[in-house]
mmCIF file of C-alpha atoms in Angstrom:
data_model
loop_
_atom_site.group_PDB
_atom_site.id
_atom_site.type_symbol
_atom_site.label_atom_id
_atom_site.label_comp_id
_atom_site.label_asym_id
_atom_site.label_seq_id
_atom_site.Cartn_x
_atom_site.Cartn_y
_atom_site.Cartn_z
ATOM 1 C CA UNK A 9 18.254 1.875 15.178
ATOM 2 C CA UNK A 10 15.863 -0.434 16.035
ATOM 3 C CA UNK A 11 15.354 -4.163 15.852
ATOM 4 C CA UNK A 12 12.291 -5.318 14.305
ATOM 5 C CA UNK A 13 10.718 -9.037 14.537
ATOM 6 C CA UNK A 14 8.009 -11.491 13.568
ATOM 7 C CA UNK A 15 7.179 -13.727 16.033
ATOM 8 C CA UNK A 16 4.437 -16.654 15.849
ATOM 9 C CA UNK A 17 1.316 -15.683 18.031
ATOM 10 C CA UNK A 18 1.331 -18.748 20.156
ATOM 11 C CA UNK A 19 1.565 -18.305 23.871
ATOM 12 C CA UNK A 20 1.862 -22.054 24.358
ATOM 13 C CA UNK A 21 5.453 -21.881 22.715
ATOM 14 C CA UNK A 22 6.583 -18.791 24.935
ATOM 15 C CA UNK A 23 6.488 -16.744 21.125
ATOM 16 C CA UNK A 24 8.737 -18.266 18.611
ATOM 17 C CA UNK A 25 10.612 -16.027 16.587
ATOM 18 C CA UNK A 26 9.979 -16.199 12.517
ATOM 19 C CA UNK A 27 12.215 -13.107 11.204
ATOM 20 C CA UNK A 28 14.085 -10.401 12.381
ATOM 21 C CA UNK A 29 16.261 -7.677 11.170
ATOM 22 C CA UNK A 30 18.985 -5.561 13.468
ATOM 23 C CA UNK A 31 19.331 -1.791 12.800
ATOM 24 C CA UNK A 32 16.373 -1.427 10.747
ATOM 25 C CA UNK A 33 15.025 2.312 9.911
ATOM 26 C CA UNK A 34 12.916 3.569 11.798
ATOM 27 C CA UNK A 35 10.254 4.524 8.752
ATOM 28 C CA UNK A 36 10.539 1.047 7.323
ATOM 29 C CA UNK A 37 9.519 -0.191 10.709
ATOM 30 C CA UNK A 38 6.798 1.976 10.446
ATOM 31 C CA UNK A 39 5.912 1.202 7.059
ATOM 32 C CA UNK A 40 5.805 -2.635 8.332
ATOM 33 C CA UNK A 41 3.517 -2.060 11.109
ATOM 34 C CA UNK A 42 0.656 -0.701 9.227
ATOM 35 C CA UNK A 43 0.800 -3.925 6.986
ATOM 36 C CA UNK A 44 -2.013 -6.638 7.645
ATOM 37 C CA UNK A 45 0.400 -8.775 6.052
ATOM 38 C CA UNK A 46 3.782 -10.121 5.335
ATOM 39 C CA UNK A 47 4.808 -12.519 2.587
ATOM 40 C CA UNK A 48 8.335 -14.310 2.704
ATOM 41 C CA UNK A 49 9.749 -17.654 1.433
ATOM 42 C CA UNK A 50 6.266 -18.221 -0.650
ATOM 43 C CA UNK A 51 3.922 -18.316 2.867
ATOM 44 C CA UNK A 52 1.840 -15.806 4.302
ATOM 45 C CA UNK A 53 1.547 -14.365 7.378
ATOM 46 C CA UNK A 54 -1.152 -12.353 9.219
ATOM 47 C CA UNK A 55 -0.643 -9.762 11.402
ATOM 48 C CA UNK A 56 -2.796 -10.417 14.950
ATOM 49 C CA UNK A 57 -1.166 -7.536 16.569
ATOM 50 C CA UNK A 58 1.934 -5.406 17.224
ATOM 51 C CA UNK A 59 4.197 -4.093 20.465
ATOM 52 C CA UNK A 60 7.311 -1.940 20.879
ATOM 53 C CA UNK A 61 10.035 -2.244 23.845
ATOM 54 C CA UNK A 62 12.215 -0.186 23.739
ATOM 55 C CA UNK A 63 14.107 0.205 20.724
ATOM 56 C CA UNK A 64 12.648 -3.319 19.887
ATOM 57 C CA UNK A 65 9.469 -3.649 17.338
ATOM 58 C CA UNK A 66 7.489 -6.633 17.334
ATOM 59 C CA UNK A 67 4.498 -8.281 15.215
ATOM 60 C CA UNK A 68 2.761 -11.440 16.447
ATOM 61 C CA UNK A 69 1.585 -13.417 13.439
ATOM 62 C CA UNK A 70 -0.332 -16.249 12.274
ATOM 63 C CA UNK A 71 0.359 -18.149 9.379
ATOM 64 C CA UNK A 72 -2.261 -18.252 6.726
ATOM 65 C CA UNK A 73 -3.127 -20.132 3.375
ATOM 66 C CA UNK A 74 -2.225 -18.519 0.167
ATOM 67 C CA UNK A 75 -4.857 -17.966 -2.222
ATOM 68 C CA UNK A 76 -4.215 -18.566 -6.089
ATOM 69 C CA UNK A 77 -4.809 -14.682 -6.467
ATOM 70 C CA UNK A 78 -2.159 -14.018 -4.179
ATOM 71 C CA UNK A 79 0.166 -16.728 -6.222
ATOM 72 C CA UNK A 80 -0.666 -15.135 -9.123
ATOM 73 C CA UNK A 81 0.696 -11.283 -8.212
ATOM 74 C CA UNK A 82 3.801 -12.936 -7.085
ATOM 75 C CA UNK A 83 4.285 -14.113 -10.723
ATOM 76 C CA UNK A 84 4.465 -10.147 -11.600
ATOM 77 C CA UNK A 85 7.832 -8.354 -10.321
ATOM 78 C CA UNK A 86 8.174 -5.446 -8.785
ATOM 79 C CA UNK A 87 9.577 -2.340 -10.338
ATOM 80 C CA UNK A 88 13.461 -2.328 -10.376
ATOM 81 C CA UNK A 89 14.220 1.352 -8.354
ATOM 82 C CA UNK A 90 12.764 2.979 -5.612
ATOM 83 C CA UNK A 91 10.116 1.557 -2.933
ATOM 84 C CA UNK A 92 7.399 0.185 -4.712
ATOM 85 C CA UNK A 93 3.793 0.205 -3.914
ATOM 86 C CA UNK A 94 1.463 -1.909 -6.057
ATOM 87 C CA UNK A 95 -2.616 -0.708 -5.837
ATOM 88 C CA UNK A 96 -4.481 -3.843 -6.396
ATOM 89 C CA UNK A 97 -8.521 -4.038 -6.947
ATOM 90 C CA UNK A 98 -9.504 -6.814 -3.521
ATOM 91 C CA UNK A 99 -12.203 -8.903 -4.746
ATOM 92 C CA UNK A 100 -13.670 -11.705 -3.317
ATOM 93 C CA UNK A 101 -12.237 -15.545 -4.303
ATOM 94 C CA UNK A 102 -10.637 -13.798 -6.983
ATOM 95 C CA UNK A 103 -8.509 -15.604 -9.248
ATOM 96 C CA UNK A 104 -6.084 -12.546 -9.519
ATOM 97 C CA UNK A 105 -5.837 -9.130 -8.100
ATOM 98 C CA UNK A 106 -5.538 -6.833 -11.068
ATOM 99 C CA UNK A 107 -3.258 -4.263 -10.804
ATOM 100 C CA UNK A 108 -4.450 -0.604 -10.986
ATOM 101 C CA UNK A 109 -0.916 1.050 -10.452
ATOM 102 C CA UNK A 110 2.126 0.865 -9.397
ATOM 103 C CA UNK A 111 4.589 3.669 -7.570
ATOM 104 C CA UNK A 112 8.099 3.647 -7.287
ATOM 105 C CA UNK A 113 8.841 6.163 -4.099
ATOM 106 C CA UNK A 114 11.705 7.627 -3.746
ATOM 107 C CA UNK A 115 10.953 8.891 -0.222
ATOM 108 C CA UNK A 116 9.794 6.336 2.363
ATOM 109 C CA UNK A 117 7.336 8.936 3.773
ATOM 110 C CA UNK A 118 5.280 8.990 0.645
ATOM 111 C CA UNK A 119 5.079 5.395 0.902
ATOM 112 C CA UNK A 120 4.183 5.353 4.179
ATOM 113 C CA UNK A 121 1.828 7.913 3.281
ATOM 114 C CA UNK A 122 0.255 5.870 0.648
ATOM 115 C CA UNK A 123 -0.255 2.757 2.689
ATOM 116 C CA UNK A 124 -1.874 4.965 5.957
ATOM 117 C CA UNK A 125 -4.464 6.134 3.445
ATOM 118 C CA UNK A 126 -8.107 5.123 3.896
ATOM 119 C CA UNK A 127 -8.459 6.096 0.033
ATOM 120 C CA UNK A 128 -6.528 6.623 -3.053
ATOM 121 C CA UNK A 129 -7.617 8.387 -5.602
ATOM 122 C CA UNK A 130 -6.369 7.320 -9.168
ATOM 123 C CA UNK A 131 -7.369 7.565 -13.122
ATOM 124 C CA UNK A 132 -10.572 9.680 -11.480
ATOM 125 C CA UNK A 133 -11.714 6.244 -9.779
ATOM 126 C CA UNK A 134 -12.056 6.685 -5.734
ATOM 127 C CA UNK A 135 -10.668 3.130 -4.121
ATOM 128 C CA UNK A 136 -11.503 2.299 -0.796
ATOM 129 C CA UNK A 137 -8.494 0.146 1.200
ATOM 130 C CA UNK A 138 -9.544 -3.567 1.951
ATOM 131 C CA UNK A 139 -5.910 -4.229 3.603
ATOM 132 C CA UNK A 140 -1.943 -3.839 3.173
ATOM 133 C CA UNK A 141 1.342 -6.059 2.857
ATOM 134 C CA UNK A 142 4.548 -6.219 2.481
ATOM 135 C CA UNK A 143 5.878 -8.402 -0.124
ATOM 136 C CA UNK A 144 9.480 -9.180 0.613
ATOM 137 C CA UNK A 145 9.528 -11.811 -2.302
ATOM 138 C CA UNK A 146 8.988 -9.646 -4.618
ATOM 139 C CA UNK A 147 10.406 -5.828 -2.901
ATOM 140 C CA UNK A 148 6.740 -4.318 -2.990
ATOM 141 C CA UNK A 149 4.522 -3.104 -0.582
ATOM 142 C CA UNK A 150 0.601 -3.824 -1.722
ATOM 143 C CA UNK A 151 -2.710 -1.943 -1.114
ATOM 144 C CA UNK A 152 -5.641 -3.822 -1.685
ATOM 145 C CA UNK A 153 -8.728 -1.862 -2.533
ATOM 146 C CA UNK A 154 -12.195 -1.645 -4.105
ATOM 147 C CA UNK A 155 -14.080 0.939 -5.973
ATOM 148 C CA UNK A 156 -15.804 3.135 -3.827
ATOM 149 C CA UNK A 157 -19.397 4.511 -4.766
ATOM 150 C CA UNK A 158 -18.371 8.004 -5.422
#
């Protein structure tokens, strides 16, 4: 299994590391890769690109403010079983994100499947992805979105 990591996008410091995790899954990797974002210990981070080595995943990141919306969906938990994928409407200097849905997977595939989307379509409302992240405060995975015309 392979070893995933977070590592600071800085050249200049050869790379630091942030996070890692030994013998993670293989679809969770996945899962993390296709995130624009990763929250942990209350800061967030931006993904500026990705590389696998081997049996060795990486994510370069920058760290980036937090945004009172973003505060404000970490107030909400995350449902208690299964992976959970929060849709969230994206709009501009929001004060909160409202949240559309939430799934609880039981399959790491349909999550996956969920976050590669370009669309979701829910309650008859086409939404349009703005980004992804992975929560690890709160256990959730998020998809930002925004109505689409249609």
């Amino acid at each position: 299994m392979p070893r995933f990591e977070y590592r600071l996008n800085d050249a200049a410091q050869d790379y630091p590391l942030i996070f890692y995790y030994e013998n993670m899954d293989e679809v969770e990797a996945a899962m993390r890769f296709v995130c624009d974002y990763f929250v942990k210990d209350g800061k967030t981070w931006l993904k500026n690109t990705s590389a696998v080595s081997g049996m060795e995943y990486v994510m370069y990141m920058e760290e980036v403010p937090t945004d009172s919306a973003e505060s404000g969906n970490r107030a909400q938990k995350a449902l208690p079983s299964g992976i959970a994928v929060e849709v969230r409407e994206y709009r501009e200097g929001a004060l909160d994100y409202p949240l559309i849905h939430q799934f609880a997977f039981n399959s790491q595939l349909q999550a996956l499947a969920h976050l590669l989307a370009d669309t979701l379509m829910l309650f008859g409302q086409e939404w349009e992805k703005t980004s992804t992240e992975v929560d690890e405060d709160r256990q959730a995975y998020i998809y930002y979105c925004r109505k689409t015309g249609g």
